[in-house]
Structures are given as C-alpha cells and as structure tokens.
Amino acid sequence: MMGHSHALSGVVGWMAIVPFVQGREFLGIQFDIGPGEIVAGSLVCAGAALIPDLDSKSSTISQTYGAVTRWLSLVFAWMFGGHRNGTHSLLFAVLLGVVTQVLALWSDLAVQVFVFLLVGIAFNGLGFGSEKNRVASEVITAMVVGGITLALYTSGVDYTWIGLAVAFGCLLHFIGDMATEMGVPLLWPFWKYRFGQNIGFTTDGKVERLIVTPALTVAIVLLTFYLFPWPELLPEA
Ligand SMILES: [Zn+2]
C-alpha cells in the first residue's frame, strides 16, 4: 500500500474504533474521547500507520525528516532484518506501544514532541505540501503541524491512550500491507510465515487508486459527521 493509503487508514481506523472504546477501560486505560481526542488520535494513528515502513530508505516516512529519518531507516532495517520483516510483526507493534506509553508516563513534554513528529509524518503521508517550492512548503507544513499540536495541547487533550493508539496504527499498517499482494510476517521472529502473501490488490494499482483511497476518504467524511457532537460545536442560530 502507498504511504497516503496507510495514513488514511490510520485516520479511519481511529475514528471507527472510537464508538467502541468510548467511556470504557482497556488495559487499565480509561477512554474519555472528546472532539480533541478524536482529532489527536486520528493524526497519531495516521503517523503510526507509517512507522513500520521505517525499514525502507525509500518509504514516505523515511523521507519525512531528511537525513534523520533516512539514518533511522538504516538502523531499523539493520535491527529488524530488512524491509517487511521485524517492523511488520505483532512484536514490533507491542514494543512500539510500550515504548510510547513509557515515554508518556515519563514526560509530558516528550509526548508533545512525539505527537508533533507523528503529526508531521501523518501530514507528509497524506501528501500535504507541494513539490514546487520545497523549502517554503516544508516551513509552512512545520508551522501548521506545530499549530495543530499546540492547539490540541491547549485544548487539554489527554494522551493516556497514546501507546495503544500507536500500536493500533501499526496493526492498521499490517492490515493494509496484507490487503496488497505482499505478505506480512506477523509472528516474526518465531515464525517467518508471511500472512496474506500473493493475495489482494497491487500497490498503487487501479484498485488502490480508484477504490481503496477514495473509499477511505469517504469513510473519513462520514465518520466526521457521525462522531462529532455538532450541535455542541456549532454556534446557536
Ligand atoms: Zn509496510
């Protein structure tokens, strides 16, 4: 799947799961999801849904922060056995979720920085910014991403769920990859069998471009109407 489809699936996935987790407790974490958490979670999930491809130098995420992410992609590829190996396993999703949760418990500031980076990855994945004037578009994207992170912070978004959201974003990435012809070694390193190998649609083929990407976009619009408490958000007539 292409980067933008993965990012879109992160947004859809978070929005789709909100009605099921709202007001409930899961793994000791209470889900009180308001409009701010819907937006924040969608962007966190969208960014996280690109992280597994940090094992390839040419992926969207590896190109996001220039030399830093390109270097990180080499480290990840080395640690997890190359492209579509360890970073595409359940073990990786759990590990990343735990590391994120520990980070969140350790420092409020670290979470804000991490959210900023994830939102930047999400925006890049969604295709924000133009190629025509790269520097200007990158500066503007950075400003927008910073503004969003700050707005979410000042509106008091509570990130107690961030570890779960990041792990969930990784799972959505695996589902996306399994839906294409390339298999995913979910049980790596114990069993290197690739789930979903040779079944599904071609990456960036007609099905992805004409059906999957538009369907995900429509789902976001529909879920936005369904989830947000519009009467409370809109000024009274
Ligand atoms: Zn992948």
Short mmCIF file of C-alpha atoms and ligand atoms in Angstrom, two decimals:
data_model
loop_
_atom_site.label_atom_id
_atom_site.label_comp_id
_atom_site.label_asym_id
_atom_site.label_seq_id
_atom_site.Cartn_x
_atom_site.Cartn_y
_atom_site.Cartn_z
CA MET A 1 0.00 0.00 0.00
CA MET A 2 1.14 3.54 -0.70
CA GLY A 3 2.04 5.92 2.15
CA HIS A 4 -1.09 8.03 1.73
CA SER A 5 -3.38 4.98 1.90
CA HIS A 6 -1.66 3.87 5.11
CA ALA A 7 -2.06 7.35 6.61
CA LEU A 8 -5.74 7.47 5.60
CA SER A 9 -6.33 4.03 7.10
CA GLY A 10 -4.90 5.36 10.38
CA VAL A 11 -7.44 8.19 10.45
CA VAL A 12 -10.34 5.90 9.51
CA GLY A 13 -9.23 3.21 11.96
CA TRP A 14 -9.15 5.56 14.93
CA MET A 15 -12.46 7.19 14.06
CA ALA A 16 -14.08 3.80 13.53
CA ILE A 17 -12.95 2.44 16.88
CA VAL A 18 -13.99 5.48 18.94
CA PRO A 19 -17.67 4.39 19.39
CA PHE A 20 -16.49 1.01 20.69
CA VAL A 21 -13.94 2.23 23.24
CA GLN A 22 -15.71 5.43 24.31
CA GLY A 23 -16.21 5.51 28.09
CA ARG A 24 -14.63 2.09 28.55
CA GLU A 25 -11.47 0.89 30.19
CA PHE A 26 -8.96 -1.12 28.22
CA LEU A 27 -5.65 -2.44 29.66
CA GLY A 28 -6.18 -0.08 32.60
CA ILE A 29 -6.64 2.95 30.37
CA GLN A 30 -9.87 4.90 30.53
CA PHE A 31 -11.09 6.15 27.16
CA ASP A 32 -12.80 9.53 27.51
CA ILE A 33 -12.78 10.63 23.91
CA GLY A 34 -13.90 14.17 23.11
CA PRO A 35 -13.55 16.08 19.81
CA GLY A 36 -9.90 16.93 20.64
CA GLU A 37 -9.06 13.28 21.26
CA ILE A 38 -10.77 12.28 18.01
CA VAL A 39 -8.54 14.67 16.03
CA ALA A 40 -5.40 13.92 18.04
CA GLY A 41 -5.93 10.15 17.91
CA SER A 42 -6.62 10.23 14.17
CA LEU A 43 -3.35 12.05 13.49
CA VAL A 44 -1.36 9.91 15.93
CA CYS A 45 -2.75 6.77 14.30
CA ALA A 46 -2.10 8.12 10.80
CA GLY A 47 1.54 8.83 11.71
CA ALA A 48 1.94 5.48 13.48
CA ALA A 49 0.43 3.69 10.48
CA LEU A 50 3.52 4.75 8.52
CA ILE A 51 6.14 3.72 11.12
CA PRO A 52 6.52 0.05 10.05
CA ASP A 53 7.90 1.23 6.70
CA LEU A 54 10.77 2.94 8.51
CA ASP A 55 12.65 -0.20 7.48
CA SER A 56 12.93 1.03 3.87
CA LYS A 57 15.01 4.01 2.79
CA SER A 58 12.61 4.99 0.02
CA SER A 59 9.37 4.96 2.05
CA THR A 60 7.28 8.06 2.80
CA ILE A 61 8.23 8.11 6.47
CA SER A 62 11.96 7.71 5.79
CA GLN A 63 11.83 10.80 3.59
CA THR A 64 9.87 12.89 6.13
CA TYR A 65 12.66 14.38 8.26
CA GLY A 66 15.51 14.25 5.74
CA ALA A 67 18.82 12.81 6.89
CA VAL A 68 17.44 11.99 10.37
CA THR A 69 14.70 9.61 9.17
CA ARG A 70 16.93 8.23 6.40
CA TRP A 71 19.55 7.34 9.02
CA LEU A 72 16.85 5.92 11.31
CA SER A 73 15.60 3.76 8.43
CA LEU A 74 19.08 2.20 8.12
CA VAL A 75 19.11 1.49 11.88
CA PHE A 76 15.60 -0.03 11.76
CA ALA A 77 16.41 -2.14 8.68
CA TRP A 78 19.53 -3.43 10.45
CA MET A 79 17.72 -4.13 13.74
CA PHE A 80 14.67 -5.78 12.22
CA GLY A 81 16.16 -7.75 9.34
CA GLY A 82 15.43 -5.58 6.31
CA HIS A 83 12.23 -4.47 4.58
CA ARG A 84 8.94 -6.06 5.63
CA ASN A 85 10.41 -8.17 8.36
CA GLY A 86 10.56 -7.34 12.06
CA THR A 87 8.86 -3.95 11.78
CA HIS A 88 5.85 -5.76 10.27
CA SER A 89 5.33 -8.06 13.26
CA LEU A 90 2.96 -8.03 16.24
CA LEU A 91 6.05 -7.96 18.45
CA PHE A 92 7.06 -4.62 16.89
CA ALA A 93 3.56 -3.14 17.38
CA VAL A 94 3.58 -4.13 21.07
CA LEU A 95 7.16 -2.91 21.56
CA LEU A 96 6.46 0.46 19.97
CA GLY A 97 3.25 0.83 22.00
CA VAL A 98 5.05 0.07 25.26
CA VAL A 99 7.96 2.42 24.49
CA THR A 100 5.48 5.20 23.64
CA GLN A 101 3.47 4.58 26.81
CA VAL A 102 6.62 4.65 28.96
CA LEU A 103 7.61 7.91 27.24
CA ALA A 104 4.15 9.31 28.06
CA LEU A 105 4.43 8.32 31.72
CA TRP A 106 7.93 9.75 31.93
CA SER A 107 7.43 13.21 30.48
CA ASP A 108 4.59 15.42 29.30
CA LEU A 109 6.96 17.38 27.07
CA ALA A 110 8.33 14.24 25.41
CA VAL A 111 4.76 13.26 24.45
CA GLN A 112 4.14 16.67 22.90
CA VAL A 113 7.35 16.39 20.86
CA PHE A 114 6.45 12.84 19.80
CA VAL A 115 2.93 13.95 18.81
CA PHE A 116 4.43 16.83 16.81
CA LEU A 117 6.69 14.38 14.95
CA LEU A 118 3.82 11.95 14.32
CA VAL A 119 1.50 14.69 13.04
CA GLY A 120 4.32 15.79 10.69
CA ILE A 121 4.68 12.21 9.44
CA ALA A 122 0.89 11.97 9.03
CA PHE A 123 0.73 15.21 7.02
CA ASN A 124 3.63 14.15 4.84
CA GLY A 125 1.95 10.78 4.33
CA LEU A 126 -1.33 12.42 3.38
CA GLY A 127 0.53 14.39 0.72
CA PHE A 128 0.50 17.80 2.36
CA GLY A 129 2.87 20.37 0.88
CA SER A 130 3.87 20.98 -2.73
CA GLU A 131 6.93 19.97 -4.68
CA LYS A 132 7.13 23.30 -6.50
CA ASN A 133 8.71 25.23 -3.68
CA ARG A 134 10.01 22.62 -1.30
CA VAL A 135 11.57 24.84 1.35
CA ALA A 136 8.57 27.15 1.63
CA SER A 137 6.12 24.26 1.70
CA GLU A 138 8.16 22.50 4.38
CA VAL A 139 8.27 25.62 6.53
CA ILE A 140 4.51 26.08 6.15
CA THR A 141 3.84 22.42 6.91
CA ALA A 142 6.02 22.67 10.03
CA MET A 143 4.04 25.76 11.12
CA VAL A 144 0.69 24.03 10.54
CA VAL A 145 1.83 20.88 12.33
CA GLY A 146 3.19 22.95 15.24
CA GLY A 147 -0.06 24.92 15.38
CA ILE A 148 -2.16 21.77 15.49
CA THR A 149 -0.01 20.17 18.19
CA LEU A 150 -0.21 23.35 20.27
CA ALA A 151 -3.98 23.70 19.72
CA LEU A 152 -4.52 20.11 20.86
CA TYR A 153 -2.32 20.77 23.89
CA THR A 154 -4.08 23.98 24.91
CA SER A 155 -7.49 22.34 24.46
CA GLY A 156 -6.36 19.87 27.12
CA VAL A 157 -6.16 16.68 25.07
CA ASP A 158 -5.26 13.83 27.35
CA TYR A 159 -2.79 11.37 25.79
CA THR A 160 -3.14 8.49 28.28
CA TRP A 161 -4.14 6.28 25.34
CA ILE A 162 -1.18 7.17 23.12
CA GLY A 163 0.66 3.84 23.49
CA LEU A 164 -2.44 1.91 22.44
CA ALA A 165 -3.09 4.31 19.54
CA VAL A 166 0.47 3.85 18.24
CA ALA A 167 0.26 0.03 18.46
CA PHE A 168 -3.16 0.19 16.77
CA GLY A 169 -1.71 2.34 13.97
CA CYS A 170 0.95 -0.34 13.35
CA LEU A 171 -1.75 -3.04 13.20
CA LEU A 172 -3.63 -0.98 10.62
CA HIS A 173 -0.44 -0.81 8.58
CA PHE A 174 -0.16 -4.62 8.65
CA ILE A 175 -3.78 -4.97 7.53
CA GLY A 176 -3.07 -2.54 4.67
CA ASP A 177 0.00 -4.48 3.58
CA MET A 178 -1.83 -7.81 3.85
CA ALA A 179 -4.56 -6.39 1.63
CA THR A 180 -1.93 -5.94 -1.08
CA GLU A 181 -0.01 -8.82 -2.64
CA MET A 182 2.92 -8.55 -0.23
CA GLY A 183 2.72 -10.73 2.84
CA VAL A 184 3.38 -9.66 6.42
CA PRO A 185 5.40 -11.83 8.88
CA LEU A 186 3.09 -11.13 11.84
CA LEU A 187 4.73 -13.70 14.13
CA TRP A 188 8.34 -12.74 13.38
CA PRO A 189 10.90 -13.79 14.72
CA PHE A 190 9.21 -17.02 15.92
CA TRP A 191 7.51 -17.91 12.66
CA LYS A 192 8.51 -16.10 9.50
CA TYR A 193 5.42 -17.11 7.54
CA ARG A 194 4.07 -14.17 5.52
CA PHE A 195 0.37 -13.74 6.05
CA GLY A 196 -1.55 -12.55 3.00
CA GLN A 197 1.24 -13.26 0.51
CA ASN A 198 0.14 -13.19 -3.15
CA ILE A 199 -3.47 -12.31 -2.38
CA GLY A 200 -5.04 -8.88 -2.64
CA PHE A 201 -4.58 -5.87 -4.87
CA THR A 202 -1.42 -4.39 -6.41
CA THR A 203 0.27 -1.48 -4.62
CA ASP A 204 -0.64 1.76 -6.43
CA GLY A 205 -2.67 -0.29 -8.92
CA LYS A 206 -6.16 0.51 -10.18
CA VAL A 207 -7.94 -0.98 -7.15
CA GLU A 208 -5.90 1.07 -4.68
CA ARG A 209 -6.17 4.30 -6.68
CA LEU A 210 -9.80 4.05 -7.79
CA ILE A 211 -11.42 2.18 -4.90
CA VAL A 212 -9.36 1.94 -1.71
CA THR A 213 -8.12 5.54 -1.43
CA PRO A 214 -11.49 7.15 -2.38
CA ALA A 215 -13.37 4.74 -0.05
CA LEU A 216 -11.10 5.66 2.87
CA THR A 217 -11.62 9.36 2.13
CA VAL A 218 -15.42 8.97 2.04
CA ALA A 219 -15.27 6.99 5.30
CA ILE A 220 -13.48 9.92 6.98
CA VAL A 221 -16.19 12.35 5.85
CA LEU A 222 -18.99 10.06 7.04
CA LEU A 223 -17.30 9.33 10.37
CA THR A 224 -16.70 13.05 10.90
CA PHE A 225 -20.45 13.67 10.60
CA TYR A 226 -21.24 10.71 12.82
CA LEU A 227 -18.70 11.22 15.62
CA PHE A 228 -18.56 14.94 16.33
CA PRO A 229 -21.20 16.43 18.63
CA TRP A 230 -22.11 19.07 16.05
CA PRO A 231 -24.97 20.75 17.99
CA GLU A 232 -22.49 21.49 20.82
CA LEU A 233 -19.71 22.61 18.50
CA LEU A 234 -21.68 24.92 16.23
CA PRO A 235 -22.82 28.35 17.46
CA GLU A 236 -26.54 28.52 18.09
CA ALA A 237 -28.57 30.12 15.34
ZN ZN B 1 4.72 -1.92 5.00
#
